[in-house]
Amino acid sequence: MTALPAPFWLPLPDAPDFPAEGFAPLADAIGRLMGTRNDVLLVQGEAMVALEAVASSIGAPGRKVLNIATSPYGQWFGAWLRRAGAEVTEIAGRAPGRPVAAAAVAEALATDRFDLVALVHAESATGILNPLAEIAALTRAHGALLAVDAVASLGGHPLALDALGVDIAVMGPQKALGGPAGTSAIAVSPAAWERIAPPGAAPSILSLGDLRAHWLETGRGALPGTPSALEFHALAQTLSRVEAEGPEAIR
Ligand SMILES: *Cc1c(COP(=O)(O)O)cnc(C)c1O
């Protein structure tokens, strides 16, 4: 019989708690890394959970979304938006495995009125980088909100959400930051909050409204539910390593 491996943090008999006052500094560090002063919500789950939460919280009947899908991640985001009742128009890359052309985005925005534009910044499977700055400028001129999946790009490419005018961005520590896979985070602008569904009758890990009501508005102490201490200790280590090395050094 093979024994289970001993945890490396012995001699503690159990995993150490993650202190309630430790969560807000994690969110602040993620905000600094993403170049935003907007609210940053911590999600206890891999980035797929955060992406599904965004789509579920902002998708609504009558809402029109231009979804730029250059990989399955974008297609799944569109499917979650549709499930939430949104009307989704999809545009793909110039060819499979190629980025979207900014001109195709401009054309789509010229032919219809959209409330939200969504895209994946960098794709991990193909290595492509979509033209975020151009798309952000087009989206601002159109008067729509912009949602970005920055899971694969944060840490690997420069990203300054507020300078670009990104309203919603999802990050995960487990790609270019080299961190744990069990946490993620979502930055939300004041304009995006106006379109996000309020909390429902029962708690939901997919509700940004719940995180706002039960975490942001209660002073950013302990997260709702039972936080997995190990994941947050690992996230804290990742963020302090990245801050110590500097974002330029890790790119
Ligand atoms: C990896 C990845 C995700 C999903 O992240 P998980 O942490 O694996 O859930 C989402 N979007 C992009 C672009 C990714 O590369």
PDB file of N, CA and C and ligand atoms in Angstrom, residues 45-49 51 71 73 120-125 149-153 172-175 181 183-184, ligand 1:
ATOM      1  N   GLY A  45     -13.049  29.332  -7.149  1.00  0.00           N
ATOM      2  CA  GLY A  45     -13.268  28.366  -8.227  1.00  0.00           C
ATOM      3  C   GLY A  45     -12.370  28.762  -9.376  1.00  0.00           C
ATOM      4  N   GLU A  46     -12.102  27.846 -10.267  1.00  0.00           N
ATOM      5  CA  GLU A  46     -11.246  28.144 -11.416  1.00  0.00           C
ATOM      6  C   GLU A  46     -11.893  29.226 -12.285  1.00  0.00           C
ATOM      7  N   ALA A  47     -11.131  29.761 -13.209  1.00  0.00           N
ATOM      8  CA  ALA A  47     -11.602  30.894 -14.007  1.00  0.00           C
ATOM      9  C   ALA A  47     -12.850  30.568 -14.819  1.00  0.00           C
ATOM     10  N   MET A  48     -13.049  29.300 -15.194  1.00  0.00           N
ATOM     11  CA  MET A  48     -14.283  28.933 -15.897  1.00  0.00           C
ATOM     12  C   MET A  48     -15.509  29.303 -15.059  1.00  0.00           C
ATOM     13  N   VAL A  49     -15.399  29.151 -13.753  1.00  0.00           N
ATOM     14  CA  VAL A  49     -16.519  29.498 -12.865  1.00  0.00           C
ATOM     15  C   VAL A  49     -16.760  31.010 -12.908  1.00  0.00           C
ATOM     16  N   LEU A  51     -16.017  33.056 -15.343  1.00  0.00           N
ATOM     17  CA  LEU A  51     -16.576  33.425 -16.652  1.00  0.00           C
ATOM     18  C   LEU A  51     -18.061  33.092 -16.722  1.00  0.00           C
ATOM     19  N   SER A  71     -12.112  31.051 -29.926  1.00  0.00           N
ATOM     20  CA  SER A  71     -11.784  29.736 -29.365  1.00  0.00           C
ATOM     21  C   SER A  71     -13.027  29.198 -28.675  1.00  0.00           C
ATOM     22  N   TYR A  73     -13.449  28.918 -25.583  1.00  0.00           N
ATOM     23  CA  TYR A  73     -13.770  29.741 -24.405  1.00  0.00           C
ATOM     24  C   TYR A  73     -14.789  30.823 -24.769  1.00  0.00           C
ATOM     25  N   VAL A 120     -12.047  37.253 -25.744  1.00  0.00           N
ATOM     26  CA  VAL A 120     -10.898  36.689 -25.040  1.00  0.00           C
ATOM     27  C   VAL A 120      -9.680  37.487 -25.505  1.00  0.00           C
ATOM     28  N   HIS A 121      -8.873  37.978 -24.554  1.00  0.00           N
ATOM     29  CA  HIS A 121      -7.711  38.803 -24.919  1.00  0.00           C
ATOM     30  C   HIS A 121      -6.663  37.944 -25.618  1.00  0.00           C
ATOM     31  N   ALA A 122      -6.095  36.961 -24.882  1.00  0.00           N
ATOM     32  CA  ALA A 122      -5.107  36.057 -25.481  1.00  0.00           C
ATOM     33  C   ALA A 122      -5.615  34.629 -25.340  1.00  0.00           C
ATOM     34  N   GLU A 123      -5.382  33.820 -26.353  1.00  0.00           N
ATOM     35  CA  GLU A 123      -5.856  32.433 -26.353  1.00  0.00           C
ATOM     36  C   GLU A 123      -4.696  31.503 -26.015  1.00  0.00           C
ATOM     37  N   SER A 124      -4.894  30.662 -25.002  1.00  0.00           N
ATOM     38  CA  SER A 124      -3.792  29.798 -24.582  1.00  0.00           C
ATOM     39  C   SER A 124      -3.516  28.689 -25.590  1.00  0.00           C
ATOM     40  N   ALA A 125      -4.548  28.161 -26.264  1.00  0.00           N
ATOM     41  CA  ALA A 125      -4.326  27.018 -27.156  1.00  0.00           C
ATOM     42  C   ALA A 125      -3.600  27.418 -28.435  1.00  0.00           C
ATOM     43  N   ASP A 149     -12.008  38.318 -21.256  1.00  0.00           N
ATOM     44  CA  ASP A 149     -11.410  37.140 -20.615  1.00  0.00           C
ATOM     45  C   ASP A 149      -9.896  37.343 -20.692  1.00  0.00           C
ATOM     46  N   ALA A 150      -9.313  37.706 -19.538  1.00  0.00           N
ATOM     47  CA  ALA A 150      -7.865  37.980 -19.489  1.00  0.00           C
ATOM     48  C   ALA A 150      -7.128  36.841 -18.783  1.00  0.00           C
ATOM     49  N   VAL A 151      -7.744  35.663 -18.764  1.00  0.00           N
ATOM     50  CA  VAL A 151      -7.175  34.542 -18.003  1.00  0.00           C
ATOM     51  C   VAL A 151      -5.783  34.184 -18.517  1.00  0.00           C
ATOM     52  N   ALA A 152      -5.641  34.075 -19.838  1.00  0.00           N
ATOM     53  CA  ALA A 152      -4.349  33.654 -20.391  1.00  0.00           C
ATOM     54  C   ALA A 152      -3.405  34.825 -20.596  1.00  0.00           C
ATOM     55  N   SER A 153      -3.933  36.051 -20.648  1.00  0.00           N
ATOM     56  CA  SER A 153      -3.054  37.190 -20.972  1.00  0.00           C
ATOM     57  C   SER A 153      -2.421  37.834 -19.752  1.00  0.00           C
ATOM     58  N   GLY A 172      -7.303  34.590 -13.957  1.00  0.00           N
ATOM     59  CA  GLY A 172      -7.051  33.374 -13.203  1.00  0.00           C
ATOM     60  C   GLY A 172      -5.557  33.318 -12.926  1.00  0.00           C
ATOM     61  N   PRO A 173      -5.152  32.857 -11.745  1.00  0.00           N
ATOM     62  CA  PRO A 173      -3.718  32.857 -11.435  1.00  0.00           C
ATOM     63  C   PRO A 173      -2.939  31.699 -12.043  1.00  0.00           C
ATOM     64  N   GLN A 174      -3.619  30.750 -12.659  1.00  0.00           N
ATOM     65  CA  GLN A 174      -2.938  29.502 -13.000  1.00  0.00           C
ATOM     66  C   GLN A 174      -2.304  29.457 -14.390  1.00  0.00           C
ATOM     67  N   LYS A 175      -2.369  30.540 -15.164  1.00  0.00           N
ATOM     68  CA  LYS A 175      -1.743  30.506 -16.494  1.00  0.00           C
ATOM     69  C   LYS A 175      -0.410  31.250 -16.431  1.00  0.00           C
ATOM     70  N   ALA A 181      -4.932  26.841  -9.349  1.00  0.00           N
ATOM     71  CA  ALA A 181      -6.062  26.782 -10.285  1.00  0.00           C
ATOM     72  C   ALA A 181      -7.416  26.962  -9.602  1.00  0.00           C
ATOM     73  N   THR A 183      -8.729  29.436  -7.674  1.00  0.00           N
ATOM     74  CA  THR A 183      -9.314  30.749  -7.410  1.00  0.00           C
ATOM     75  C   THR A 183      -9.284  31.553  -8.700  1.00  0.00           C
ATOM     76  N   SER A 184     -10.095  32.596  -8.740  1.00  0.00           N
ATOM     77  CA  SER A 184     -10.071  33.508  -9.882  1.00  0.00           C
ATOM     78  C   SER A 184     -10.653  34.832  -9.407  1.00  0.00           C
TER      79      SER A 184
HETATM   80  C1  LIG B   1      -7.427  28.552 -19.274  1.00  0.00           C
HETATM   81  C2  LIG B   1      -8.386  29.545 -19.773  1.00  0.00           C
HETATM   82  C3  LIG B   1      -9.656  29.673 -19.201  1.00  0.00           C
HETATM   83  C4  LIG B   1     -10.150  28.783 -18.096  1.00  0.00           C
HETATM   84  O1  LIG B   1      -9.363  28.885 -16.956  1.00  0.00           O
HETATM   85  P1  LIG B   1      -9.424  27.717 -15.847  1.00  0.00           P
HETATM   86  O2  LIG B   1      -8.662  28.315 -14.701  1.00  0.00           O
HETATM   87  O3  LIG B   1      -8.765  26.528 -16.451  1.00  0.00           O
HETATM   88  O4  LIG B   1     -10.842  27.490 -15.532  1.00  0.00           O
HETATM   89  C5  LIG B   1     -10.482  30.636 -19.717  1.00  0.00           C
HETATM   90  N1  LIG B   1     -10.109  31.441 -20.731  1.00  0.00           N
HETATM   91  C6  LIG B   1      -8.898  31.350 -21.292  1.00  0.00           C
HETATM   92  C7  LIG B   1      -8.533  32.268 -22.402  1.00  0.00           C
HETATM   93  C8  LIG B   1      -7.991  30.392 -20.840  1.00  0.00           C
HETATM   94  O5  LIG B   1      -6.784  30.298 -21.416  1.00  0.00           O
END
